[in-house]
Short mmCIF file of C-alpha atoms in Angstrom, two decimals:
data_model
loop_
_atom_site.label_atom_id
_atom_site.label_comp_id
_atom_site.label_asym_id
_atom_site.label_seq_id
_atom_site.Cartn_x
_atom_site.Cartn_y
_atom_site.Cartn_z
CA MET W 1 0.04 0.07 0.05
CA THR W 2 1.35 3.44 -1.17
CA VAL W 3 1.38 6.48 1.35
CA VAL W 4 -1.36 8.13 -0.86
CA ASP W 5 -3.51 5.00 -0.51
CA ALA W 6 -3.05 5.14 3.38
CA LEU W 7 -4.19 8.79 3.21
CA THR W 8 -7.94 9.14 4.74
CA ALA W 9 -10.67 11.56 3.12
CA THR W 10 -9.92 13.88 5.92
CA ASP W 11 -6.20 13.69 5.15
CA GLU W 12 -6.69 14.32 1.55
CA ALA W 13 -9.11 17.12 1.87
CA ILE W 14 -6.68 19.07 4.47
CA ALA W 15 -3.77 18.42 2.12
CA VAL W 16 -5.41 20.11 -0.62
CA GLU W 17 -6.55 22.96 1.48
CA ASP W 18 -3.00 23.34 2.91
CA ARG W 19 -1.65 23.49 -0.78
CA HIS W 20 -4.22 25.90 -2.17
CA VAL W 21 -5.83 28.04 0.47
CA ALA W 22 -4.31 30.82 2.18
CA HIS W 23 -3.16 30.14 5.65
CA ASN W 24 -4.91 32.82 7.26
CA TYR W 25 -6.82 30.28 9.69
CA ALA W 26 -5.64 27.37 11.67
CA PRO W 27 -8.98 25.33 11.81
CA LEU W 28 -9.67 22.20 13.80
CA PRO W 29 -8.91 18.89 11.91
CA VAL W 30 -12.54 18.18 10.91
CA VAL W 31 -13.67 18.33 7.44
CA ALA W 32 -17.45 18.96 7.26
CA ALA W 33 -19.22 17.10 4.33
CA SER W 34 -22.98 17.85 5.54
CA ALA W 35 -24.95 19.49 8.68
CA ASP W 36 -28.30 19.41 10.00
CA GLY W 37 -29.84 21.33 12.98
CA ALA W 38 -27.09 21.23 15.86
CA TRP W 39 -24.84 18.64 14.08
CA ILE W 40 -22.18 18.45 11.56
CA THR W 41 -21.07 15.20 9.83
CA ASP W 42 -17.20 14.79 8.51
CA VAL W 43 -15.98 13.18 5.17
CA GLU W 44 -15.70 9.90 7.36
CA GLY W 45 -19.20 10.01 8.63
CA ARG W 46 -18.45 11.09 11.92
CA ARG W 47 -20.98 13.24 13.84
CA TYR W 48 -20.23 16.23 15.84
CA LEU W 49 -22.32 18.57 18.09
CA ASP W 50 -21.68 22.05 16.82
CA CYS W 51 -21.19 24.23 19.56
CA LEU W 52 -19.69 27.14 17.69
CA ALA W 53 -22.77 27.93 15.21
CA ALA W 54 -20.07 29.80 12.76
CA TYR W 55 -19.47 32.62 15.38
CA SER W 56 -23.44 32.94 15.67
CA ALA W 57 -24.06 32.86 11.47
CA VAL W 58 -25.87 29.54 12.29
CA ASN W 59 -28.16 30.91 15.12
CA PHE W 60 -31.00 29.08 13.62
CA GLY W 61 -29.34 25.67 13.12
CA HIS W 62 -27.75 24.28 9.90
CA ARG W 63 -30.39 24.17 6.93
CA HIS W 64 -33.21 25.48 8.92
CA PRO W 65 -36.30 24.14 6.71
CA GLU W 66 -37.88 27.54 6.31
CA ILE W 67 -34.86 29.39 5.25
CA ILE W 68 -33.69 26.68 3.33
CA ALA W 69 -37.23 26.51 1.29
CA THR W 70 -37.05 30.27 0.90
CA ALA W 71 -33.69 30.07 -0.65
CA HIS W 72 -34.57 27.60 -3.04
CA ALA W 73 -37.54 29.61 -4.22
CA GLN W 74 -35.62 32.51 -4.98
CA LEU W 75 -32.92 30.69 -6.68
CA ASP W 76 -35.56 29.57 -9.19
CA ALA W 77 -36.45 33.38 -9.51
CA VAL W 78 -33.64 36.00 -9.57
CA THR W 79 -30.51 36.04 -7.42
CA LEU W 80 -28.61 39.22 -8.52
CA VAL W 81 -29.32 42.49 -10.48
CA SER W 82 -26.92 44.65 -8.51
CA ARG W 83 -28.12 47.80 -7.10
CA ALA W 84 -28.19 49.44 -10.74
CA PHE W 85 -31.82 47.97 -10.74
CA ARG W 86 -34.45 47.35 -8.22
CA SER W 87 -35.68 44.20 -6.93
CA ASP W 88 -39.04 43.12 -5.37
CA LYS W 89 -37.13 41.75 -2.38
CA LEU W 90 -35.20 44.32 -1.19
CA GLY W 91 -37.66 46.80 -0.05
CA PRO W 92 -39.79 44.47 1.84
CA PHE W 93 -36.71 43.13 3.62
CA CYS W 94 -35.37 46.46 4.67
CA ALA W 95 -38.86 47.53 5.99
CA ALA W 96 -39.17 44.49 8.09
CA LEU W 97 -35.73 44.69 9.42
CA ALA W 98 -36.17 48.42 10.22
CA ALA W 99 -39.18 47.43 12.21
CA LEU W 100 -37.62 44.77 13.98
CA CYS W 101 -34.98 47.13 15.14
CA GLY W 102 -37.35 50.14 15.95
CA LYS W 103 -35.41 52.31 13.17
CA ASP W 104 -36.19 53.76 9.91
CA MET W 105 -33.74 52.86 7.19
CA VAL W 106 -31.39 49.82 6.30
CA LEU W 107 -28.12 49.91 4.32
CA PRO W 108 -27.68 46.32 3.25
CA MET W 109 -24.17 44.93 2.92
CA ASN W 110 -22.72 41.59 2.86
CA SER W 111 -20.11 40.51 5.48
CA GLY W 112 -19.81 41.96 8.97
CA ALA W 113 -16.75 43.80 8.49
CA GLU W 114 -18.47 45.37 5.53
CA ALA W 115 -21.16 46.42 8.08
CA VAL W 116 -18.73 48.10 10.40
CA GLU W 117 -16.66 49.74 7.72
CA SER W 118 -19.95 51.00 6.52
CA GLY W 119 -21.07 52.36 9.90
CA ILE W 120 -17.80 54.06 10.30
CA LYS W 121 -18.22 55.90 7.09
CA VAL W 122 -21.91 56.84 8.01
CA ALA W 123 -20.80 58.24 11.39
CA ARG W 124 -18.07 60.50 9.72
CA LYS W 125 -20.39 61.70 7.26
CA TRP W 126 -23.08 62.64 9.72
CA GLY W 127 -20.31 64.25 11.80
CA THR W 128 -19.54 66.31 8.89
CA ASP W 129 -22.97 67.08 7.60
CA VAL W 130 -24.91 67.27 10.65
CA LYS W 131 -22.82 67.85 13.62
CA GLY W 132 -20.51 70.21 11.90
CA VAL W 133 -17.16 68.56 12.63
CA SER W 134 -14.42 69.81 10.01
CA ALA W 135 -13.77 67.29 7.47
CA GLY W 136 -10.77 65.16 8.50
CA ASP W 137 -11.25 65.90 12.06
CA ALA W 138 -13.72 63.37 13.28
CA ASN W 139 -12.83 60.55 15.80
CA ILE W 140 -14.44 57.48 16.96
CA ILE W 141 -13.95 56.13 20.18
CA VAL W 142 -13.87 52.34 20.35
CA ALA W 143 -13.20 49.63 23.35
CA ARG W 144 -9.98 47.84 23.93
CA ASN W 145 -9.96 44.16 23.22
CA ASN W 146 -12.52 44.82 20.72
CA PHE W 147 -13.24 42.68 17.69
CA HIS W 148 -14.97 44.29 14.68
CA GLY W 149 -13.33 42.45 11.79
CA ARG W 150 -9.78 42.62 10.22
CA THR W 151 -9.91 44.85 7.39
CA THR W 152 -7.29 47.66 7.36
CA THR W 153 -9.40 50.41 9.13
CA ILE W 154 -10.62 48.20 11.71
CA ILE W 155 -7.35 46.63 12.57
CA SER W 156 -6.03 50.10 13.08
CA PHE W 157 -7.95 50.29 16.34
CA SER W 158 -7.46 46.65 17.44
CA ASP W 159 -5.47 45.33 20.30
CA ASP W 160 -4.63 42.10 18.61
CA ASP W 161 -1.21 42.03 17.56
CA THR W 162 -1.53 39.16 15.33
CA ALA W 163 -4.17 40.89 13.36
CA ARG W 164 -2.13 44.30 13.32
CA ARG W 165 1.64 43.31 12.77
CA GLY W 166 2.97 44.00 9.48
CA PHE W 167 -0.33 45.66 7.96
CA GLY W 168 0.69 49.32 8.53
CA PRO W 169 0.15 52.04 8.05
CA TYR W 170 -2.80 52.38 10.28
CA THR W 171 -5.99 54.48 9.50
CA PRO W 172 -6.14 57.46 12.07
CA GLY W 173 -9.27 58.65 13.82
CA PHE W 174 -10.02 56.47 16.62
CA ARG W 175 -9.52 56.58 20.24
CA SER W 176 -9.38 53.56 22.63
CA VAL W 177 -10.57 53.23 26.15
CA PRO W 178 -11.04 50.31 28.55
CA PHE W 179 -14.30 48.46 27.91
CA GLY W 180 -16.85 48.66 30.68
CA ASP W 181 -15.17 52.11 31.80
CA ALA W 182 -17.77 54.72 31.33
CA ASP W 183 -15.71 57.31 33.18
CA ALA W 184 -12.64 56.73 30.63
CA LEU W 185 -15.34 57.20 27.74
CA THR W 186 -16.22 60.59 29.13
CA GLU W 187 -12.71 61.61 29.36
CA ALA W 188 -12.19 60.70 25.70
CA ILE W 189 -14.99 62.34 24.10
CA ASP W 190 -14.37 65.96 22.74
CA GLU W 191 -16.09 68.31 20.39
CA ASN W 192 -14.74 66.35 17.22
CA THR W 193 -15.97 63.02 18.58
CA VAL W 194 -18.79 61.60 16.22
CA ALA W 195 -19.40 58.13 17.59
CA VAL W 196 -18.58 55.48 20.04
CA LEU W 197 -18.36 51.97 18.47
CA LEU W 198 -19.00 49.15 20.94
CA GLU W 199 -19.81 45.61 21.22
CA PRO W 200 -22.40 45.25 24.11
CA ILE W 201 -20.85 42.07 25.09
CA GLN W 202 -17.42 41.43 23.67
CA GLY W 203 -16.93 38.14 21.95
CA GLU W 204 -13.60 37.31 20.71
CA ALA W 205 -12.17 39.09 23.86
CA GLY W 206 -13.86 36.05 25.67
CA ILE W 207 -17.63 36.79 25.99
CA ILE W 208 -16.83 39.93 28.28
CA VAL W 209 -20.07 41.17 29.83
CA PRO W 210 -19.84 44.87 31.05
CA PRO W 211 -21.08 46.23 34.31
CA ASP W 212 -24.74 46.67 34.53
CA ASP W 213 -24.44 50.46 34.56
CA TYR W 214 -22.06 50.65 31.67
CA LEU W 215 -24.25 50.60 28.49
CA PRO W 216 -27.02 52.81 30.03
CA ARG W 217 -24.32 55.48 31.00
CA VAL W 218 -22.94 55.09 27.40
CA ARG W 219 -26.17 55.86 26.18
CA ALA W 220 -27.10 58.95 28.17
CA LEU W 221 -23.42 60.27 27.52
CA CYS W 222 -23.91 59.95 23.70
CA SER W 223 -27.26 61.55 23.95
CA GLU W 224 -25.73 64.56 26.19
CA ARG W 225 -22.80 65.10 23.92
CA ASN W 226 -24.20 64.76 20.59
CA VAL W 227 -22.31 61.55 19.66
CA LEU W 228 -23.73 58.45 17.80
CA MET W 229 -23.90 55.28 19.77
CA ILE W 230 -23.08 52.39 17.50
CA ALA W 231 -23.58 48.91 18.74
CA ASP W 232 -22.04 46.13 17.01
CA GLU W 233 -24.51 43.27 17.55
CA ILE W 234 -23.03 41.09 14.52
CA GLN W 235 -22.30 38.14 17.08
CA SER W 236 -24.41 39.02 20.22
CA GLY W 237 -27.41 40.02 18.13
CA LEU W 238 -30.49 38.38 16.41
CA ALA W 239 -31.46 36.13 19.66
CA ARG W 240 -28.06 34.54 20.69
CA THR W 241 -28.21 36.21 24.20
CA GLY W 242 -31.87 35.51 24.79
CA ARG W 243 -33.07 38.91 23.37
CA THR W 244 -33.39 40.04 19.96
CA PHE W 245 -30.41 42.42 20.68
CA ALA W 246 -27.83 42.12 23.53
CA CYS W 247 -28.48 45.99 24.37
CA GLU W 248 -32.11 45.01 25.57
CA HIS W 249 -30.59 43.34 28.69
CA TRP W 250 -29.68 46.82 29.68
CA GLY W 251 -32.80 48.77 28.25
CA VAL W 252 -30.67 50.70 25.91
CA VAL W 253 -31.32 51.44 22.04
CA PRO W 254 -28.36 52.56 20.08
CA ASP W 255 -28.32 55.18 17.34
CA ILE W 256 -26.96 52.50 14.93
CA TYR W 257 -27.21 48.67 14.74
CA LEU W 258 -24.53 46.81 12.90
CA LEU W 259 -25.96 43.42 11.91
CA GLY W 260 -24.47 40.44 10.27
CA LYS W 261 -23.84 36.63 10.67
CA ALA W 262 -27.43 35.18 11.50
CA LEU W 263 -29.18 37.72 9.40
CA GLY W 264 -28.07 35.45 6.33
CA GLY W 265 -29.73 32.41 8.13
CA GLY W 266 -26.42 30.52 7.55
CA VAL W 267 -26.97 30.44 3.94
CA VAL W 268 -25.65 33.56 2.49
CA PRO W 269 -23.35 36.71 3.49
CA LEU W 270 -25.87 39.44 4.78
CA SER W 271 -24.96 42.33 6.91
CA ALA W 272 -26.70 45.53 7.43
CA VAL W 273 -26.33 49.19 9.03
CA VAL W 274 -29.65 50.14 10.65
CA ALA W 275 -30.65 53.61 11.95
CA ASP W 276 -33.01 56.33 11.68
CA ARG W 277 -33.41 58.74 8.77
CA ASP W 278 -31.42 61.37 10.27
CA VAL W 279 -28.63 59.29 10.46
CA LEU W 280 -28.59 57.25 7.07
CA GLY W 281 -30.25 60.04 5.20
CA VAL W 282 -26.49 61.49 4.75
CA LEU W 283 -25.66 59.21 2.40
CA HIS W 284 -26.36 59.99 -1.31
CA PRO W 285 -26.11 58.26 -4.72
CA GLY W 286 -22.35 57.35 -5.35
CA GLU W 287 -21.03 57.83 -1.98
CA HIS W 288 -21.25 54.25 -0.95
CA GLY W 289 -22.20 50.93 -2.53
CA SER W 290 -21.78 47.06 -3.12
CA THR W 291 -22.76 45.03 -6.16
CA PHE W 292 -24.09 42.30 -4.11
CA GLY W 293 -25.28 44.35 -0.99
CA GLY W 294 -28.87 43.66 -0.72
CA ASN W 295 -29.22 40.99 -3.63
CA PRO W 296 -32.41 39.49 -4.17
CA LEU W 297 -31.39 35.94 -2.61
CA ALA W 298 -29.97 37.62 0.38
CA ALA W 299 -32.80 39.84 0.97
CA ALA W 300 -35.41 37.14 0.56
CA ILE W 301 -33.43 35.03 3.09
CA GLY W 302 -33.10 38.10 5.38
CA ALA W 303 -36.82 38.66 5.33
CA LYS W 304 -37.51 35.16 6.34
CA VAL W 305 -35.09 35.43 9.27
CA VAL W 306 -36.70 38.65 10.49
CA GLU W 307 -39.95 37.01 10.28
CA ILE W 308 -38.56 33.90 12.48
CA LEU W 309 -37.24 36.41 14.87
CA GLY W 310 -40.49 38.18 15.05
CA ARG W 311 -42.09 35.12 16.52
CA GLY W 312 -39.58 35.13 19.50
CA GLU W 313 -39.26 31.46 19.73
CA PHE W 314 -35.33 31.40 19.24
CA GLN W 315 -35.08 34.24 21.99
CA ALA W 316 -36.89 32.21 24.36
CA ARG W 317 -34.76 29.29 23.56
CA ALA W 318 -31.69 30.80 24.05
CA ALA W 319 -32.82 32.31 27.50
CA GLU W 320 -33.85 29.05 28.81
CA LEU W 321 -31.24 26.82 27.51
CA GLY W 322 -28.73 29.38 28.13
CA ASP W 323 -29.45 29.29 31.93
CA ARG W 324 -28.98 25.48 31.58
CA LEU W 325 -25.76 25.80 29.94
CA HIS W 326 -24.30 28.55 32.29
CA ARG W 327 -25.49 26.58 35.33
CA HIS W 328 -23.71 23.33 34.18
CA LEU W 329 -20.56 25.16 33.08
CA ARG W 330 -20.30 26.78 36.51
CA GLY W 331 -20.77 23.57 38.21
CA LEU W 332 -16.99 22.82 36.79
CA ILE W 333 -15.60 25.84 38.47
CA GLY W 334 -12.76 24.44 40.77
CA ARG W 335 -12.73 21.14 38.60
CA GLY W 336 -10.61 22.65 35.67
CA VAL W 337 -12.59 25.88 34.97
CA ILE W 338 -11.55 29.33 36.56
CA GLU W 339 -14.60 31.47 35.20
CA VAL W 340 -17.56 31.49 33.25
CA ARG W 341 -19.22 34.43 31.58
CA GLY W 342 -21.86 35.14 29.07
CA LYS W 343 -25.64 35.53 28.31
CA GLY W 344 -28.14 33.31 26.70
CA LEU W 345 -26.54 30.34 24.61
CA TRP W 346 -23.10 32.19 24.63
CA ALA W 347 -20.54 31.51 27.23
CA GLY W 348 -16.95 32.37 27.52
CA VAL W 349 -15.11 29.51 29.83
CA ASP W 350 -11.65 30.22 31.11
CA VAL W 351 -9.94 26.72 31.64
CA ASP W 352 -6.84 26.64 34.11
CA PRO W 353 -3.87 27.16 31.94
CA VAL W 354 -2.15 23.91 33.64
CA LEU W 355 -4.29 21.75 31.52
CA GLY W 356 -3.32 23.25 28.56
CA THR W 357 -3.89 25.78 25.88
CA GLY W 358 -7.68 26.44 24.48
CA LYS W 359 -6.68 24.92 21.31
CA GLU W 360 -5.35 21.61 23.10
CA ILE W 361 -8.74 21.28 24.84
CA CYS W 362 -10.84 22.09 21.59
CA LEU W 363 -8.85 19.12 19.85
CA LYS W 364 -9.61 16.80 22.69
CA LEU W 365 -13.18 17.66 22.76
CA ALA W 366 -13.44 17.37 18.80
CA GLU W 367 -12.16 13.60 19.28
CA ARG W 368 -15.36 13.09 21.61
CA GLY W 369 -17.64 14.76 19.12
CA VAL W 370 -18.00 18.27 20.65
CA LEU W 371 -16.80 21.17 18.44
CA VAL W 372 -16.01 24.46 20.20
CA LYS W 373 -13.42 27.23 19.44
CA ASP W 374 -10.82 28.69 21.55
CA THR W 375 -10.00 32.45 21.71
CA HIS W 376 -7.08 33.93 23.70
CA GLY W 377 -4.86 31.74 25.84
CA SER W 378 -7.12 29.02 27.48
CA THR W 379 -10.44 30.58 26.81
CA LEU W 380 -13.04 28.63 25.18
CA ARG W 381 -16.41 29.94 23.55
CA PHE W 382 -19.58 27.75 23.52
CA ALA W 383 -22.21 29.22 21.14
CA PRO W 384 -24.06 26.37 19.91
CA PRO W 385 -27.18 26.73 17.28
CA LEU W 386 -30.23 27.82 19.22
CA VAL W 387 -32.00 24.58 18.02
CA ILE W 388 -29.83 22.50 20.40
CA THR W 389 -31.64 20.56 22.99
CA ALA W 390 -31.61 20.43 26.78
CA GLU W 391 -30.01 16.83 26.21
CA GLU W 392 -27.58 17.77 23.68
CA ILE W 393 -26.36 20.64 26.14
CA ASP W 394 -26.05 17.99 29.04
CA TRP W 395 -24.14 15.78 26.75
CA ALA W 396 -21.67 18.39 25.37
CA VAL W 397 -20.93 19.71 29.08
CA SER W 398 -20.19 16.02 30.12
CA GLN W 399 -17.71 15.57 27.44
CA PHE W 400 -16.17 18.74 28.49
CA ALA W 401 -16.13 17.51 32.21
CA ASP W 402 -14.52 14.35 30.96
CA VAL W 403 -11.88 16.04 29.19
CA LEU W 404 -10.95 18.30 32.07
CA ALA W 405 -10.94 15.52 34.30
CA GLU W 406 -8.57 13.17 31.89
CA THR W 407 -6.34 16.15 31.29
CA GLY W 408 -5.88 16.93 35.01
CA THR W 409 -4.83 13.32 35.66
CA HIS W 410 -2.03 13.45 33.32
#
């Protein structure tokens, strides 16, 4: 038998990727071939419980039947005309999404990073046209340890050295203050500040939940100082935390919502900037655009996602099952777990570094059929599709407990 003959289907797929795909990710050695609900099946036929949900892009489960039916129907009609022409799906989608957010208008885009970039442009244009900041003088305040994407502008205000190193020169116009520190934010705002850009709960940083008075103070401060509050709800929004938007946990409504990931139903890239007319109305033809932004296929799927969210079933599932997930995870504190944070079906779990890195723990869990993702150091993120069952949560946490116990004895 030759070496090639001995390769598994997984080995072959990984070898092709390693040769021909840019190495900007270091994925787990699991090669998905199909998926359904909360489960992924690999090319060898092994099944895994997905506890990442593509960073919240698959909130409604893999191949949600209503979303897939909508996609199939739209594929048989029209998928793309660009924004040079109108489509019958774009207006209804934007009207429905605006209503869900309690806003007037929607700027549809594709990726989450595009939504953030677009939000930055809108805030700067609003600052010039409405607030009266001199062109080129606007500043936007962000939080340390943020994650809003990896475009050149966004990494310019990132603390992640891996994302920044070697990619300069960096884009000016941003000020960074500690997340959760409203006093520091107050000190940073000046007459040229046009926006405060925040994740209500920081995702990549390890599911960091702010103090309860933080977002209300940010909201009050932005209103008082005539500054736009921009909430990046790309990972935290659309039912993940047990509410439609994470900001709702603190009774806060931002001036601008940045949405993505789950908005595309786990089928297509779809993102959006959502705000009132006095904010998004600053854009005029030719000032911003996207060939695929708001395409008929994405708009049809997005409208179905908004319809599903309007029923509230996934918000309720995330709240109820999230309590179960957090209770079980907190039960592991002192047994290999140091801290558990989060809301709804979104948990950041700090594992004792003595037991290994987060990546090492993820590999051991994958061997047991549970897929999670590490972030900095020994922190794991649990963010399963919201269709996960109570029994599946119990099983996943039991596998995690077994990994911790086995690792601790070696």
